[in-house]
PDB file of C-alpha atoms in Angstrom:
ATOM      1  CA  UNK A 772       0.000   0.000   0.000  1.00 49.00           C
ATOM      2  CA  UNK A 773       2.693   2.566  -0.714  1.00 55.00           C
ATOM      3  CA  UNK A 774       0.341   4.334  -3.118  1.00 54.00           C
ATOM      4  CA  UNK A 775      -2.187   4.994  -0.353  1.00 55.00           C
ATOM      5  CA  UNK A 776       0.425   6.623   1.849  1.00 57.00           C
ATOM      6  CA  UNK A 777       1.507   8.954  -0.983  1.00 58.00           C
ATOM      7  CA  UNK A 778      -2.095  10.047  -1.537  1.00 55.00           C
ATOM      8  CA  UNK A 779      -2.477  10.757   2.176  1.00 55.00           C
ATOM      9  CA  UNK A 780       0.700  12.852   2.238  1.00 57.00           C
ATOM     10  CA  UNK A 781      -0.376  14.933  -0.740  1.00 56.00           C
ATOM     11  CA  UNK A 782      -3.773  15.604   0.844  1.00 56.00           C
ATOM     12  CA  UNK A 783      -2.098  16.751   4.050  1.00 55.00           C
ATOM     13  CA  UNK A 784       0.081  19.183   2.100  1.00 59.00           C
ATOM     14  CA  UNK A 785      -2.814  20.604   0.097  1.00 66.00           C
ATOM     15  CA  UNK A 786      -4.991  21.634   3.016  1.00 70.00           C
ATOM     16  CA  UNK A 787      -3.231  23.016   6.096  1.00 69.00           C
ATOM     17  CA  UNK A 788      -5.321  23.361   9.204  1.00 77.00           C
ATOM     18  CA  UNK A 789      -6.097  26.810  10.598  1.00 72.00           C
ATOM     19  CA  UNK A 790      -3.828  26.012  13.533  1.00 79.00           C
ATOM     20  CA  UNK A 791      -0.895  25.454  11.139  1.00 78.00           C
ATOM     21  CA  UNK A 792      -1.570  28.763   9.431  1.00 73.00           C
ATOM     22  CA  UNK A 793      -1.678  30.623  12.755  1.00 74.00           C
ATOM     23  CA  UNK A 794       1.544  28.963  13.925  1.00 79.00           C
ATOM     24  CA  UNK A 795       3.329  29.880  10.670  1.00 77.00           C
ATOM     25  CA  UNK A 796       2.141  33.474  10.942  1.00 74.00           C
ATOM     26  CA  UNK A 797       3.307  33.646  14.556  1.00 77.00           C
ATOM     27  CA  UNK A 798       6.748  32.329  13.644  1.00 81.00           C
ATOM     28  CA  UNK A 799       7.047  34.761  10.741  1.00 77.00           C
ATOM     29  CA  UNK A 800       5.977  37.716  12.882  1.00 75.00           C
ATOM     30  CA  UNK A 801       8.464  36.840  15.612  1.00 80.00           C
ATOM     31  CA  UNK A 802      11.304  36.486  13.093  1.00 79.00           C
ATOM     32  CA  UNK A 803      10.507  39.811  11.482  1.00 77.00           C
ATOM     33  CA  UNK A 804      10.392  41.532  14.878  1.00 78.00           C
ATOM     34  CA  UNK A 805      13.796  40.129  15.858  1.00 83.00           C
ATOM     35  CA  UNK A 806      15.395  41.224  12.582  1.00 81.00           C
ATOM     36  CA  UNK A 807      13.741  44.632  12.879  1.00 80.00           C
ATOM     37  CA  UNK A 808      15.151  44.993  16.401  1.00 82.00           C
ATOM     38  CA  UNK A 809      18.670  44.299  15.155  1.00 83.00           C
ATOM     39  CA  UNK A 810      18.210  46.815  12.349  1.00 80.00           C
ATOM     40  CA  UNK A 811      17.153  49.496  14.819  1.00 81.00           C
ATOM     41  CA  UNK A 812      20.187  49.003  17.052  1.00 83.00           C
ATOM     42  CA  UNK A 813      22.621  49.911  14.276  1.00 81.00           C
ATOM     43  CA  UNK A 814      21.125  53.392  13.835  1.00 79.00           C
ATOM     44  CA  UNK A 815      22.099  54.336  17.386  1.00 82.00           C
ATOM     45  CA  UNK A 816      25.769  53.400  16.986  1.00 82.00           C
ATOM     46  CA  UNK A 817      28.423  56.044  16.220  1.00 83.00           C
ATOM     47  CA  UNK A 818      29.466  54.162  13.057  1.00 85.00           C
ATOM     48  CA  UNK A 819      26.088  54.784  11.416  1.00 82.00           C
ATOM     49  CA  UNK A 820      26.773  58.507  11.085  1.00 84.00           C
ATOM     50  CA  UNK A 821      30.078  57.776   9.342  1.00 88.00           C
ATOM     51  CA  UNK A 822      28.364  55.891   6.516  1.00 87.00           C
ATOM     52  CA  UNK A 823      27.969  57.617   3.134  1.00 91.00           C
ATOM     53  CA  UNK A 824      24.576  59.224   2.467  1.00 90.00           C
ATOM     54  CA  UNK A 825      23.595  56.497  -0.020  1.00 91.00           C
ATOM     55  CA  UNK A 826      24.181  53.735   2.534  1.00 88.00           C
ATOM     56  CA  UNK A 827      22.256  55.652   5.177  1.00 86.00           C
ATOM     57  CA  UNK A 828      19.328  56.101   2.782  1.00 88.00           C
ATOM     58  CA  UNK A 829      19.311  52.393   1.886  1.00 89.00           C
ATOM     59  CA  UNK A 830      19.423  51.528   5.569  1.00 87.00           C
ATOM     60  CA  UNK A 831      16.533  53.874   6.441  1.00 86.00           C
ATOM     61  CA  UNK A 832      14.447  52.418   3.587  1.00 87.00           C
ATOM     62  CA  UNK A 833      15.211  48.936   4.927  1.00 85.00           C
ATOM     63  CA  UNK A 834      14.059  49.975   8.394  1.00 83.00           C
ATOM     64  CA  UNK A 835      10.823  51.436   7.025  1.00 84.00           C
ATOM     65  CA  UNK A 836      10.152  48.234   5.062  1.00 82.00           C
ATOM     66  CA  UNK A 837      10.892  46.221   8.213  1.00 78.00           C
ATOM     67  CA  UNK A 838       8.388  48.316  10.145  1.00 79.00           C
ATOM     68  CA  UNK A 839       5.779  47.725   7.464  1.00 78.00           C
ATOM     69  CA  UNK A 840       6.509  43.984   7.499  1.00 75.00           C
ATOM     70  CA  UNK A 841       6.124  43.970  11.276  1.00 72.00           C
ATOM     71  CA  UNK A 842       2.757  45.729  11.097  1.00 72.00           C
ATOM     72  CA  UNK A 843       1.370  43.846   8.111  1.00 71.00           C
ATOM     73  CA  UNK A 844       0.284  40.682   9.969  1.00 69.00           C
ATOM     74  CA  UNK A 845      -1.806  42.688  12.432  1.00 67.00           C
ATOM     75  CA  UNK A 846      -3.335  44.923   9.769  1.00 67.00           C
ATOM     76  CA  UNK A 847      -6.459  42.803   9.245  1.00 71.00           C
ATOM     77  CA  UNK A 848      -7.064  42.704  12.999  1.00 65.00           C
ATOM     78  CA  UNK A 849      -6.851  46.486  13.196  1.00 66.00           C
ATOM     79  CA  UNK A 850      -9.280  46.833  10.282  1.00 69.00           C
ATOM     80  CA  UNK A 851     -11.699  44.435  11.945  1.00 69.00           C
ATOM     81  CA  UNK A 852     -11.471  46.360  15.206  1.00 68.00           C
ATOM     82  CA  UNK A 853     -12.021  49.657  13.390  1.00 70.00           C
ATOM     83  CA  UNK A 854     -15.020  48.197  11.566  1.00 72.00           C
ATOM     84  CA  UNK A 855     -16.577  46.951  14.808  1.00 70.00           C
ATOM     85  CA  UNK A 856     -15.940  50.274  16.530  1.00 71.00           C
ATOM     86  CA  UNK A 857     -17.427  52.289  13.690  1.00 71.00           C
ATOM     87  CA  UNK A 858     -20.423  49.944  13.660  1.00 69.00           C
ATOM     88  CA  UNK A 859     -21.051  50.787  17.302  1.00 70.00           C
ATOM     89  CA  UNK A 860     -21.139  54.477  16.395  1.00 74.00           C
ATOM     90  CA  UNK A 861     -23.457  53.804  13.460  1.00 70.00           C
ATOM     91  CA  UNK A 862     -25.960  51.697  15.403  1.00 72.00           C
ATOM     92  CA  UNK A 863     -27.942  54.623  16.918  1.00 78.00           C
ATOM     93  CA  UNK A 864     -28.110  56.317  13.519  1.00 75.00           C
ATOM     94  CA  UNK A 865     -29.245  53.086  11.847  1.00 71.00           C
ATOM     95  CA  UNK A 866     -31.886  52.480  14.502  1.00 74.00           C
ATOM     96  CA  UNK A 867     -33.186  56.020  14.047  1.00 79.00           C
ATOM     97  CA  UNK A 868     -33.265  55.566  10.263  1.00 76.00           C
ATOM     98  CA  UNK A 869     -35.094  52.247  10.623  1.00 75.00           C
ATOM     99  CA  UNK A 870     -37.689  53.730  12.979  1.00 76.00           C
ATOM    100  CA  UNK A 871     -38.215  56.737  10.718  1.00 80.00           C
ATOM    101  CA  UNK A 872     -38.697  54.580   7.621  1.00 77.00           C
ATOM    102  CA  UNK A 873     -40.734  51.825   9.274  1.00 78.00           C
ATOM    103  CA  UNK A 874     -42.996  53.900  11.503  1.00 80.00           C
ATOM    104  CA  UNK A 875     -42.510  57.593  10.767  1.00 81.00           C
ATOM    105  CA  UNK A 876     -42.995  57.530   6.999  1.00 78.00           C
ATOM    106  CA  UNK A 877     -46.208  55.446   7.073  1.00 79.00           C
ATOM    107  CA  UNK A 878     -47.669  57.575   9.874  1.00 80.00           C
ATOM    108  CA  UNK A 879     -46.802  60.756   7.950  1.00 81.00           C
ATOM    109  CA  UNK A 880     -48.323  59.375   4.744  1.00 79.00           C
ATOM    110  CA  UNK A 881     -51.462  58.248   6.559  1.00 79.00           C
ATOM    111  CA  UNK A 882     -51.889  61.615   8.262  1.00 81.00           C
ATOM    112  CA  UNK A 883     -51.302  63.541   5.037  1.00 79.00           C
ATOM    113  CA  UNK A 884     -53.560  61.558   2.750  1.00 73.00           C
ATOM    114  CA  UNK A 885     -56.412  60.948   5.206  1.00 75.00           C
ATOM    115  CA  UNK A 886     -56.577  64.633   6.161  1.00 68.00           C
ATOM    116  CA  UNK A 887     -57.264  65.654   2.559  1.00 59.00           C
ATOM    117  CA  UNK A 888     -60.318  63.426   2.226  1.00 56.00           C
TER     118      UNK A 888
END
């Protein structure tokens, strides 16, 4: 049954579990944070100011890209949090709109058109 084992291995590789995805993301985030920390320490050394302007610019661009890579994995969480927070602010307005359309508009129409007859 070697063929059955090969099929099983290919199925396992095709569909990672959500736990595997979370673990990979956690490892990647930790690695990026460690590398970013090392990059930041060099800026505060006296040798950094002795570098030519081109090397300093390349280094600063690398630090900015490292900061973006550090923040990228938490970006969707921040967007979700912002969406939930804005939804809380919109709820009173939506309730008022619903009440106006569901009750206010029919009552206004009834009062207007029955008063004319």
